[in-house]
Amino acid sequence: MAFLPREQPVQRVSLLTSAARFIFALVAAVVVLVIASNRGHNTNSALSKQRLPEPKSSYCQADMISPRDYAPPRTPATLEQIQVVVRHGDRVPCNVLPNEQTTWDCDGPETLSVSRIATQTSYVNDFPVKMNLWNGTCSVGQLTSLGFQQHLYLGQQIAQVYSNLISISPNLVYARSTNVIRARQSCEALLAGVFENTPFLQPIPIFAAVDSDFDILEPMSSRCPNLAKLMNDMRSSAPWIEHIANRTKLLNQLAEICQTGDLPDWNSDFDHYSDNFHTRVCHGKDLPCNKGNCVTQDMVDQVFAAAEWEWDYRYFAFERFKKVSMDMGPLLSVIWDRVKNPNGFQLPRTNNTPNVFVYAGHDDTIAPLASALNISSTVGWPPYASNIIFELWSPTDKSKQKFLRVLYNGAVQQIGSCQSTECTLADFERYFDQNIDFNYSELCGLQKPGS
């Protein structure tokens, strides 16, 4: 059985303002209460009612479920449960170039107008020694206002699609996030979108692992020696070596322009360059230059293609199911347990049985999960706000088995070796038994905390 860390509530989403405190008369009270029920939504509605901007590339924003395109299963059935796994929304770079000249500001009015989000952190740079960072107010990897909008919109779409199929109540939601702020804020934004039209909403706890080194939402190579070894073996494999060797000229060009020649992490693969360039493309920022020598669009295209190959090789090719079992086996085990035993988990403190689960993670949450489900061999690097939704259906004909449907970025998928997109639990379990190793401790050579 997969290792499951203890959990703690780390944040509450407060979707309520403090209006409507005084009642002067019956008619006035009605008016005040109407205003109060809307005031918690005013700034958010102005933001969220806008259509999301057209992404500048397929990476900048994932496709999402929508009422227009959604179709229920062919088999007459009742929806019992949904589990939603998401990548955080649009962000600024996690990998910062030396002598970075780009400006990234995160205190714009769009971000601050999302008043229903509980944790909007602003950053200052007032240390007497200048940090090797960009100009502006953003911290490394910080969620942008667009990232907020993406998950607000995704939450709204989820509510519109499922509100007539299942009871969506704040008292029946379990929310889980990594300890990374951009993931937690994405989770908050999604919940704000889901419950946009719910007046006087009480806080919804968002849970996270007590120990970030034991988190079911992220690959834990620091506590999984066999996973770390597998990654080293992958980088020593013939296809990987050939991949890098064929692009040595490109790496050298990038190192000269970006001044990264003495930074090994920038020259061992294309992950760092791809991350930095993607954020620039998504926000229309200039490409790096050095003394008049600039990164060209052709070089960017080569970097993106190389990074896509690396992600496909990492999650869909090299020791595929062994690796994804170590990456996401614990999360899959939790998801599967909640599918098999929908009444077997109760929310802490309230003892309610949730029917909606939300897990907010990262690109390395979505990619191995997609691979484990055999969704596609060409998922590549998951776009911002990528989402996987598990639907548990109970057929109207009680002689038939319950079944799962899985949607990736809004599209229904045929999972593993299932015969159709309506995969019976028996077929799903058979696929897992054949491909996913849930004996995480033994598979991983797990070390205990403090060892």
Short mmCIF file of C-alpha atoms in Angstrom, two decimals:
data_model
loop_
_atom_site.label_atom_id
_atom_site.label_comp_id
_atom_site.label_asym_id
_atom_site.label_seq_id
_atom_site.Cartn_x
_atom_site.Cartn_y
_atom_site.Cartn_z
CA MET A 1 0.00 0.00 0.00
CA ALA A 2 1.27 3.45 -0.83
CA PHE A 3 2.80 5.61 1.88
CA LEU A 4 0.34 8.36 2.82
CA PRO A 5 1.66 11.27 4.88
CA ARG A 6 -0.29 12.82 7.67
CA GLU A 7 -2.16 15.90 6.58
CA GLN A 8 -2.72 19.33 8.01
CA PRO A 9 -4.93 22.20 6.89
CA VAL A 10 -2.59 24.89 5.66
CA GLN A 11 -5.00 27.44 4.25
CA ARG A 12 -8.64 28.30 4.16
CA VAL A 13 -10.37 29.87 1.20
CA SER A 14 -12.49 32.73 2.41
CA LEU A 15 -15.03 33.72 -0.23
CA LEU A 16 -17.04 36.11 1.89
CA THR A 17 -16.89 39.83 2.58
CA SER A 18 -18.23 41.52 5.71
CA ALA A 19 -21.20 43.38 4.25
CA ALA A 20 -24.82 43.34 5.43
CA ARG A 21 -24.09 43.85 9.14
CA PHE A 22 -27.00 46.17 9.90
CA ILE A 23 -30.67 45.61 9.27
CA PHE A 24 -32.77 48.75 9.49
CA ALA A 25 -36.10 47.50 8.20
CA LEU A 26 -37.53 44.49 6.51
CA VAL A 27 -37.30 45.91 2.98
CA ALA A 28 -33.90 47.46 3.65
CA ALA A 29 -32.70 44.16 5.05
CA VAL A 30 -33.62 42.35 1.86
CA VAL A 31 -31.73 44.92 -0.21
CA VAL A 32 -28.69 44.77 2.05
CA LEU A 33 -28.60 41.00 1.97
CA VAL A 34 -28.79 40.96 -1.81
CA ILE A 35 -25.92 43.44 -1.98
CA ALA A 36 -23.95 41.41 0.54
CA SER A 37 -24.39 38.21 -1.40
CA ASN A 38 -23.03 39.92 -4.48
CA ARG A 39 -20.31 42.05 -2.95
CA GLY A 40 -18.09 39.05 -2.34
CA HIS A 41 -18.22 38.51 -6.10
CA ASN A 42 -17.96 42.00 -7.57
CA THR A 43 -14.27 42.28 -8.40
CA ASN A 44 -14.06 38.60 -9.08
CA SER A 45 -17.00 38.64 -11.46
CA ALA A 46 -15.56 41.52 -13.45
CA LEU A 47 -12.44 39.47 -13.86
CA SER A 48 -13.91 36.01 -14.28
CA LYS A 49 -16.74 36.93 -16.64
CA GLN A 50 -14.15 37.93 -19.19
CA ARG A 51 -13.12 35.25 -21.61
CA LEU A 52 -9.60 34.04 -21.08
CA PRO A 53 -7.15 35.62 -23.51
CA GLU A 54 -6.18 33.53 -26.50
CA PRO A 55 -2.99 31.69 -25.47
CA LYS A 56 0.13 32.52 -27.44
CA SER A 57 1.02 28.83 -27.63
CA SER A 58 -0.53 25.50 -26.65
CA TYR A 59 1.71 25.43 -23.59
CA CYS A 60 0.45 28.74 -22.21
CA GLN A 61 -2.99 27.38 -21.31
CA ALA A 62 -4.58 23.96 -21.30
CA ASP A 63 -7.94 23.22 -22.87
CA MET A 64 -10.72 22.91 -20.31
CA ILE A 65 -13.99 21.13 -19.82
CA SER A 66 -16.97 23.14 -21.07
CA PRO A 67 -20.76 22.78 -21.03
CA ARG A 68 -20.82 23.25 -24.80
CA ASP A 69 -18.58 20.26 -25.52
CA TYR A 70 -19.31 17.98 -22.57
CA ALA A 71 -21.35 14.85 -23.21
CA PRO A 72 -22.45 12.40 -20.48
CA PRO A 73 -21.70 8.70 -20.91
CA ARG A 74 -23.78 6.63 -23.29
CA THR A 75 -24.80 4.25 -20.50
CA PRO A 76 -27.65 5.69 -18.38
CA ALA A 77 -25.99 6.32 -15.02
CA THR A 78 -25.75 8.55 -11.96
CA LEU A 79 -22.57 10.48 -11.21
CA GLU A 80 -21.33 9.61 -7.71
CA GLN A 81 -17.98 11.34 -7.47
CA ILE A 82 -15.45 13.48 -9.29
CA GLN A 83 -11.73 13.79 -8.55
CA VAL A 84 -9.89 16.67 -10.20
CA VAL A 85 -6.09 16.83 -10.50
CA VAL A 86 -4.66 20.09 -11.80
CA ARG A 87 -1.40 21.77 -12.60
CA HIS A 88 -1.08 25.32 -11.29
CA GLY A 89 -1.83 28.19 -13.65
CA ASP A 90 0.43 30.55 -15.55
CA ARG A 91 3.52 31.67 -13.63
CA VAL A 92 6.77 33.56 -13.99
CA PRO A 93 9.99 31.58 -14.60
CA CYS A 94 11.33 29.12 -12.06
CA ASN A 95 14.72 29.23 -13.78
CA VAL A 96 16.33 32.66 -13.81
CA LEU A 97 19.05 33.61 -16.29
CA PRO A 98 22.17 35.38 -15.04
CA ASN A 99 21.98 39.15 -15.54
CA GLU A 100 18.27 38.89 -16.26
CA GLN A 101 16.91 42.13 -17.76
CA THR A 102 13.24 41.14 -18.01
CA THR A 103 10.74 42.87 -15.74
CA TRP A 104 8.11 40.74 -14.01
CA ASP A 105 5.50 42.60 -11.98
CA CYS A 106 2.93 40.71 -9.93
CA ASP A 107 1.17 43.57 -8.11
CA GLY A 108 -0.98 44.69 -11.01
CA PRO A 109 -4.67 45.50 -10.55
CA GLU A 110 -5.78 42.23 -12.12
CA THR A 111 -4.04 40.21 -9.41
CA LEU A 112 -5.20 42.39 -6.53
CA SER A 113 -8.78 42.49 -7.81
CA VAL A 114 -9.16 38.78 -7.14
CA SER A 115 -10.46 39.67 -3.72
CA ARG A 116 -11.99 36.29 -2.97
CA ILE A 117 -8.60 34.60 -2.91
CA ALA A 118 -7.33 34.42 0.64
CA THR A 119 -3.57 34.41 0.13
CA GLN A 120 -2.23 37.05 -2.23
CA THR A 121 1.42 37.47 -1.32
CA SER A 122 3.36 40.51 -2.50
CA TYR A 123 7.15 40.54 -2.50
CA VAL A 124 9.72 43.26 -1.90
CA ASN A 125 13.38 43.50 -2.84
CA ASP A 126 14.92 45.71 -0.17
CA PHE A 127 18.02 43.76 0.82
CA PRO A 128 21.14 45.98 0.67
CA VAL A 129 22.88 43.56 -1.72
CA LYS A 130 21.04 43.23 -5.04
CA MET A 131 19.75 39.75 -5.75
CA ASN A 132 20.59 38.06 -9.03
CA LEU A 133 17.00 38.29 -10.22
CA TRP A 134 14.91 40.31 -12.64
CA ASN A 135 13.42 43.75 -12.22
CA GLY A 136 9.93 43.94 -10.78
CA THR A 137 7.91 42.57 -7.90
CA CYS A 138 7.45 38.88 -8.75
CA SER A 139 9.11 36.12 -6.81
CA VAL A 140 10.61 33.13 -8.62
CA GLY A 141 7.85 30.87 -9.96
CA GLN A 142 5.05 33.10 -8.68
CA LEU A 143 1.54 32.63 -10.02
CA THR A 144 0.48 35.50 -12.27
CA SER A 145 -2.91 37.20 -12.50
CA LEU A 146 -3.50 35.13 -15.64
CA GLY A 147 -2.78 32.01 -13.60
CA PHE A 148 -5.51 33.08 -11.18
CA GLN A 149 -7.92 33.70 -14.05
CA GLN A 150 -7.22 30.29 -15.60
CA HIS A 151 -8.25 28.44 -12.47
CA LEU A 152 -11.17 30.72 -11.71
CA TYR A 153 -12.45 29.93 -15.19
CA LEU A 154 -11.74 26.20 -14.82
CA GLY A 155 -13.69 26.18 -11.54
CA GLN A 156 -16.61 27.95 -13.19
CA GLN A 157 -16.62 25.43 -16.03
CA ILE A 158 -16.54 22.52 -13.60
CA ALA A 159 -19.52 23.99 -11.74
CA GLN A 160 -21.48 24.54 -14.95
CA VAL A 161 -20.83 21.03 -16.23
CA TYR A 162 -21.37 19.06 -13.04
CA SER A 163 -23.84 21.07 -10.92
CA ASN A 164 -26.80 19.31 -12.55
CA LEU A 165 -25.16 15.90 -12.31
CA ILE A 166 -23.93 15.82 -8.73
CA SER A 167 -24.50 17.80 -5.55
CA ILE A 168 -21.60 20.24 -5.33
CA SER A 169 -21.49 21.62 -1.81
CA PRO A 170 -18.63 23.29 0.07
CA ASN A 171 -19.30 20.83 2.88
CA LEU A 172 -18.65 17.90 0.53
CA VAL A 173 -15.34 19.02 -1.00
CA TYR A 174 -11.90 17.75 -0.11
CA ALA A 175 -9.10 20.03 -1.35
CA ARG A 176 -5.43 19.12 -1.34
CA SER A 177 -2.37 21.05 -2.54
CA THR A 178 1.37 20.89 -2.44
CA ASN A 179 3.07 23.32 -0.07
CA VAL A 180 4.12 25.49 -3.03
CA ILE A 181 2.24 28.81 -2.96
CA ARG A 182 1.37 28.88 -6.67
CA ALA A 183 -0.31 25.46 -6.40
CA ARG A 184 -2.26 26.44 -3.30
CA GLN A 185 -3.39 29.73 -4.86
CA SER A 186 -4.46 27.85 -8.00
CA CYS A 187 -6.52 25.54 -5.79
CA GLU A 188 -8.07 28.56 -4.08
CA ALA A 189 -8.89 30.17 -7.41
CA LEU A 190 -10.49 26.97 -8.70
CA LEU A 191 -12.66 26.67 -5.59
CA ALA A 192 -13.60 30.34 -5.90
CA GLY A 193 -14.79 29.62 -9.43
CA VAL A 194 -16.72 26.50 -8.43
CA PHE A 195 -18.57 28.34 -5.67
CA GLU A 196 -18.80 31.72 -7.37
CA ASN A 197 -22.56 31.87 -6.96
CA THR A 198 -22.69 30.53 -3.42
CA PRO A 199 -23.45 33.42 -1.01
CA PHE A 200 -22.05 33.49 2.54
CA LEU A 201 -19.70 30.60 1.88
CA GLN A 202 -17.81 29.30 4.87
CA PRO A 203 -14.03 28.70 4.65
CA ILE A 204 -12.93 25.54 2.85
CA PRO A 205 -9.78 23.91 4.28
CA ILE A 206 -6.99 23.09 1.84
CA PHE A 207 -4.81 20.26 3.10
CA ALA A 208 -1.12 19.61 2.47
CA ALA A 209 1.47 17.07 3.55
CA VAL A 210 3.01 17.70 6.96
CA ASP A 211 6.41 16.84 5.49
CA SER A 212 7.02 18.22 1.99
CA ASP A 213 9.51 15.41 1.38
CA PHE A 214 6.62 12.97 1.62
CA ASP A 215 3.96 14.44 -0.64
CA ILE A 216 1.70 12.28 -2.79
CA LEU A 217 1.36 15.15 -5.27
CA GLU A 218 5.04 15.32 -6.26
CA PRO A 219 7.73 12.78 -7.21
CA MET A 220 9.86 12.30 -4.11
CA SER A 221 13.35 11.55 -5.43
CA SER A 222 14.88 12.99 -2.25
CA ARG A 223 13.24 10.19 -0.26
CA CYS A 224 13.17 7.59 -3.01
CA PRO A 225 16.70 6.37 -3.76
CA ASN A 226 15.54 4.07 -6.51
CA LEU A 227 13.82 6.95 -8.30
CA ALA A 228 16.97 9.05 -8.11
CA LYS A 229 18.96 6.11 -9.51
CA LEU A 230 16.43 5.63 -12.28
CA MET A 231 16.79 9.28 -13.29
CA ASN A 232 20.57 8.90 -13.43
CA ASP A 233 20.19 5.74 -15.51
CA MET A 234 17.88 7.60 -17.88
CA ARG A 235 20.46 10.35 -18.42
CA SER A 236 23.09 7.68 -19.09
CA SER A 237 20.94 5.81 -21.61
CA ALA A 238 21.92 5.77 -25.29
CA PRO A 239 18.85 7.68 -26.57
CA TRP A 240 19.40 10.48 -24.04
CA ILE A 241 23.12 10.76 -24.77
CA GLU A 242 22.39 10.87 -28.51
CA HIS A 243 19.69 13.47 -27.96
CA ILE A 244 22.11 15.81 -26.18
CA ALA A 245 25.01 15.11 -28.55
CA ASN A 246 22.91 16.05 -31.57
CA ARG A 247 22.13 19.40 -29.97
CA THR A 248 25.53 20.37 -28.60
CA LYS A 249 25.81 23.27 -31.05
CA LEU A 250 22.45 24.66 -29.88
CA LEU A 251 23.43 24.34 -26.22
CA ASN A 252 26.71 26.17 -26.90
CA GLN A 253 24.88 28.98 -28.71
CA LEU A 254 22.43 29.35 -25.85
CA ALA A 255 25.19 29.30 -23.25
CA GLU A 256 27.02 32.14 -25.01
CA ILE A 257 23.95 34.35 -25.40
CA CYS A 258 22.40 33.58 -22.01
CA GLN A 259 25.72 33.52 -20.12
CA THR A 260 25.01 30.09 -18.67
CA GLY A 261 28.22 28.34 -19.71
CA ASP A 262 29.36 27.79 -16.12
CA LEU A 263 25.95 26.56 -14.90
CA PRO A 264 25.74 22.75 -15.30
CA ASP A 265 21.97 22.57 -14.78
CA TRP A 266 21.45 24.75 -17.84
CA ASN A 267 23.66 22.60 -20.06
CA SER A 268 22.62 19.05 -19.17
CA ASP A 269 19.22 19.25 -20.87
CA PHE A 270 16.70 21.78 -22.21
CA ASP A 271 14.39 21.98 -19.20
CA HIS A 272 15.68 25.32 -17.83
CA TYR A 273 15.80 27.07 -21.19
CA SER A 274 12.35 25.80 -22.11
CA ASP A 275 10.87 27.01 -18.84
CA ASN A 276 12.42 30.47 -19.18
CA PHE A 277 11.52 30.86 -22.86
CA HIS A 278 7.95 29.57 -22.43
CA THR A 279 7.18 32.24 -19.85
CA ARG A 280 8.55 34.92 -22.18
CA VAL A 281 6.49 33.65 -25.11
CA CYS A 282 3.31 33.39 -23.01
CA HIS A 283 3.69 37.02 -21.92
CA GLY A 284 5.15 38.53 -25.09
CA LYS A 285 8.51 39.29 -23.43
CA ASP A 286 11.69 39.84 -25.42
CA LEU A 287 14.03 36.90 -25.91
CA PRO A 288 17.47 37.05 -24.24
CA CYS A 289 20.24 39.04 -25.89
CA ASN A 290 23.92 39.55 -25.14
CA LYS A 291 25.95 42.27 -26.86
CA GLY A 292 23.59 42.36 -29.82
CA ASN A 293 23.49 38.58 -30.20
CA CYS A 294 19.96 37.38 -29.47
CA VAL A 295 18.12 34.10 -29.14
CA THR A 296 16.15 33.63 -32.37
CA GLN A 297 12.67 32.19 -32.84
CA ASP A 298 14.22 29.23 -34.62
CA MET A 299 16.37 28.52 -31.56
CA VAL A 300 13.29 28.79 -29.34
CA ASP A 301 11.42 26.31 -31.55
CA GLN A 302 14.37 23.89 -31.31
CA VAL A 303 14.45 24.27 -27.52
CA PHE A 304 10.74 23.56 -27.20
CA ALA A 305 10.96 20.50 -29.44
CA ALA A 306 13.94 19.18 -27.48
CA ALA A 307 12.18 19.71 -24.15
CA GLU A 308 9.06 17.95 -25.43
CA TRP A 309 11.17 14.97 -26.43
CA GLU A 310 12.75 14.91 -22.98
CA TRP A 311 9.38 14.91 -21.23
CA ASP A 312 8.01 12.17 -23.48
CA TYR A 313 11.13 10.07 -22.95
CA ARG A 314 11.10 10.65 -19.20
CA TYR A 315 7.47 9.76 -18.61
CA PHE A 316 6.36 7.65 -21.57
CA ALA A 317 9.43 5.69 -22.65
CA PHE A 318 12.27 4.98 -20.24
CA GLU A 319 11.28 2.31 -17.67
CA ARG A 320 7.83 3.79 -18.03
CA PHE A 321 5.60 2.03 -15.54
CA LYS A 322 8.36 1.47 -13.02
CA LYS A 323 9.11 5.16 -13.00
CA VAL A 324 5.53 6.45 -12.93
CA SER A 325 4.76 3.99 -10.11
CA MET A 326 7.45 5.71 -8.07
CA ASP A 327 6.40 9.17 -9.27
CA MET A 328 2.65 8.99 -8.76
CA GLY A 329 1.94 5.57 -7.24
CA PRO A 330 0.97 7.12 -3.88
CA LEU A 331 -1.48 9.56 -5.48
CA LEU A 332 -2.94 6.87 -7.74
CA SER A 333 -3.39 4.64 -4.71
CA VAL A 334 -5.33 7.37 -2.90
CA ILE A 335 -7.48 8.16 -5.94
CA TRP A 336 -8.20 4.49 -6.52
CA ASP A 337 -9.08 3.86 -2.86
CA ARG A 338 -11.61 6.71 -3.00
CA VAL A 339 -13.11 5.30 -6.18
CA LYS A 340 -13.46 1.79 -4.80
CA ASN A 341 -14.73 2.98 -1.44
CA PRO A 342 -16.59 6.25 -2.11
CA ASN A 343 -18.05 6.22 1.41
CA GLY A 344 -14.83 5.15 3.08
CA PHE A 345 -13.26 8.60 3.53
CA GLN A 346 -14.58 11.34 5.78
CA LEU A 347 -13.57 14.96 5.96
CA PRO A 348 -11.60 15.85 9.08
CA ARG A 349 -13.61 17.66 11.74
CA THR A 350 -17.01 17.39 10.00
CA ASN A 351 -17.03 13.65 9.25
CA ASN A 352 -18.85 14.42 5.99
CA THR A 353 -18.25 12.06 3.08
CA PRO A 354 -16.96 14.17 0.16
CA ASN A 355 -18.03 13.61 -3.41
CA VAL A 356 -15.68 16.19 -4.97
CA PHE A 357 -11.90 15.98 -4.58
CA VAL A 358 -9.43 18.58 -5.81
CA TYR A 359 -5.66 17.98 -5.96
CA ALA A 360 -3.45 20.90 -7.00
CA GLY A 361 0.06 20.08 -8.16
CA HIS A 362 2.58 20.68 -10.90
CA ASP A 363 3.72 19.56 -14.34
CA ASP A 364 5.46 16.56 -12.77
CA THR A 365 2.14 15.63 -11.16
CA ILE A 366 0.17 15.63 -14.40
CA ALA A 367 2.71 14.03 -16.77
CA PRO A 368 3.41 10.80 -14.82
CA LEU A 369 -0.28 10.49 -13.92
CA ALA A 370 -1.22 10.75 -17.61
CA SER A 371 1.42 8.17 -18.45
CA ALA A 372 0.23 5.79 -15.73
CA LEU A 373 -3.28 6.00 -17.18
CA ASN A 374 -1.93 5.46 -20.70
CA ILE A 375 -3.80 8.55 -21.79
CA SER A 376 -1.44 9.47 -24.60
CA SER A 377 2.13 8.94 -25.68
CA THR A 378 2.36 12.56 -26.82
CA VAL A 379 1.27 14.52 -23.77
CA GLY A 380 4.71 16.08 -23.57
CA TRP A 381 5.10 19.00 -21.19
CA PRO A 382 1.64 19.63 -19.66
CA PRO A 383 0.39 23.19 -20.28
CA TYR A 384 -0.47 25.57 -17.48
CA ALA A 385 -3.76 24.65 -15.77
CA SER A 386 -3.67 21.11 -17.19
CA ASN A 387 -6.38 19.00 -15.60
CA ILE A 388 -7.35 15.36 -15.24
CA ILE A 389 -10.88 14.59 -14.06
CA PHE A 390 -11.99 11.16 -12.80
CA GLU A 391 -15.75 10.57 -12.96
CA LEU A 392 -17.28 7.67 -10.99
CA TRP A 393 -20.64 6.56 -12.47
CA SER A 394 -23.23 4.14 -11.15
CA PRO A 395 -25.42 2.63 -13.92
CA THR A 396 -29.17 2.94 -13.62
CA ASP A 397 -29.32 -0.77 -14.39
CA LYS A 398 -28.04 -2.14 -11.09
CA SER A 399 -26.98 -5.39 -12.74
CA LYS A 400 -24.17 -3.47 -14.44
CA GLN A 401 -20.87 -2.53 -12.84
CA LYS A 402 -19.87 0.96 -11.84
CA PHE A 403 -17.49 2.57 -14.29
CA LEU A 404 -14.95 5.37 -14.52
CA ARG A 405 -14.51 8.02 -17.15
CA VAL A 406 -11.35 10.11 -17.33
CA LEU A 407 -11.04 13.49 -19.02
CA TYR A 408 -7.70 15.06 -19.87
CA ASN A 409 -7.90 18.80 -20.57
CA GLY A 410 -11.60 18.51 -21.30
CA ALA A 411 -11.48 15.50 -23.62
CA VAL A 412 -12.75 12.04 -22.65
CA GLN A 413 -9.96 9.44 -22.81
CA GLN A 414 -9.81 5.71 -23.29
CA ILE A 415 -7.73 4.48 -20.38
CA GLY A 416 -5.16 1.73 -20.46
CA SER A 417 -6.52 -1.51 -21.85
CA CYS A 418 -10.17 -0.61 -21.21
CA GLN A 419 -12.56 -1.53 -24.00
CA SER A 420 -14.23 1.87 -24.10
CA THR A 421 -14.16 5.26 -22.45
CA GLU A 422 -16.59 3.82 -19.87
CA CYS A 423 -14.12 1.64 -18.01
CA THR A 424 -15.58 -0.75 -15.45
CA LEU A 425 -13.88 -0.78 -12.09
CA ALA A 426 -12.92 -4.41 -12.68
CA ASP A 427 -11.16 -3.52 -15.95
CA PHE A 428 -9.52 -0.52 -14.33
CA GLU A 429 -8.22 -2.61 -11.46
CA ARG A 430 -6.96 -5.26 -13.86
CA TYR A 431 -5.01 -2.61 -15.75
CA PHE A 432 -3.51 -1.30 -12.52
CA ASP A 433 -2.58 -4.81 -11.36
CA GLN A 434 -0.74 -5.40 -14.62
CA ASN A 435 1.12 -2.10 -14.80
CA ILE A 436 1.26 -0.08 -11.56
CA ASP A 437 3.23 -1.19 -8.52
CA PHE A 438 1.53 0.18 -5.41
CA ASN A 439 4.10 -1.36 -3.06
CA TYR A 440 5.79 2.01 -2.86
CA SER A 441 8.11 1.42 0.09
CA GLU A 442 9.69 -1.68 -1.40
CA LEU A 443 9.74 -0.32 -4.96
CA CYS A 444 11.34 2.91 -3.85
CA GLY A 445 13.70 1.81 -1.11
CA LEU A 446 11.94 4.41 1.01
CA GLN A 447 13.91 6.17 3.72
CA LYS A 448 12.20 7.31 6.88
CA PRO A 449 12.23 11.02 7.77
CA GLY A 450 15.40 11.99 9.59
CA SER A 451 17.37 8.99 8.32
#
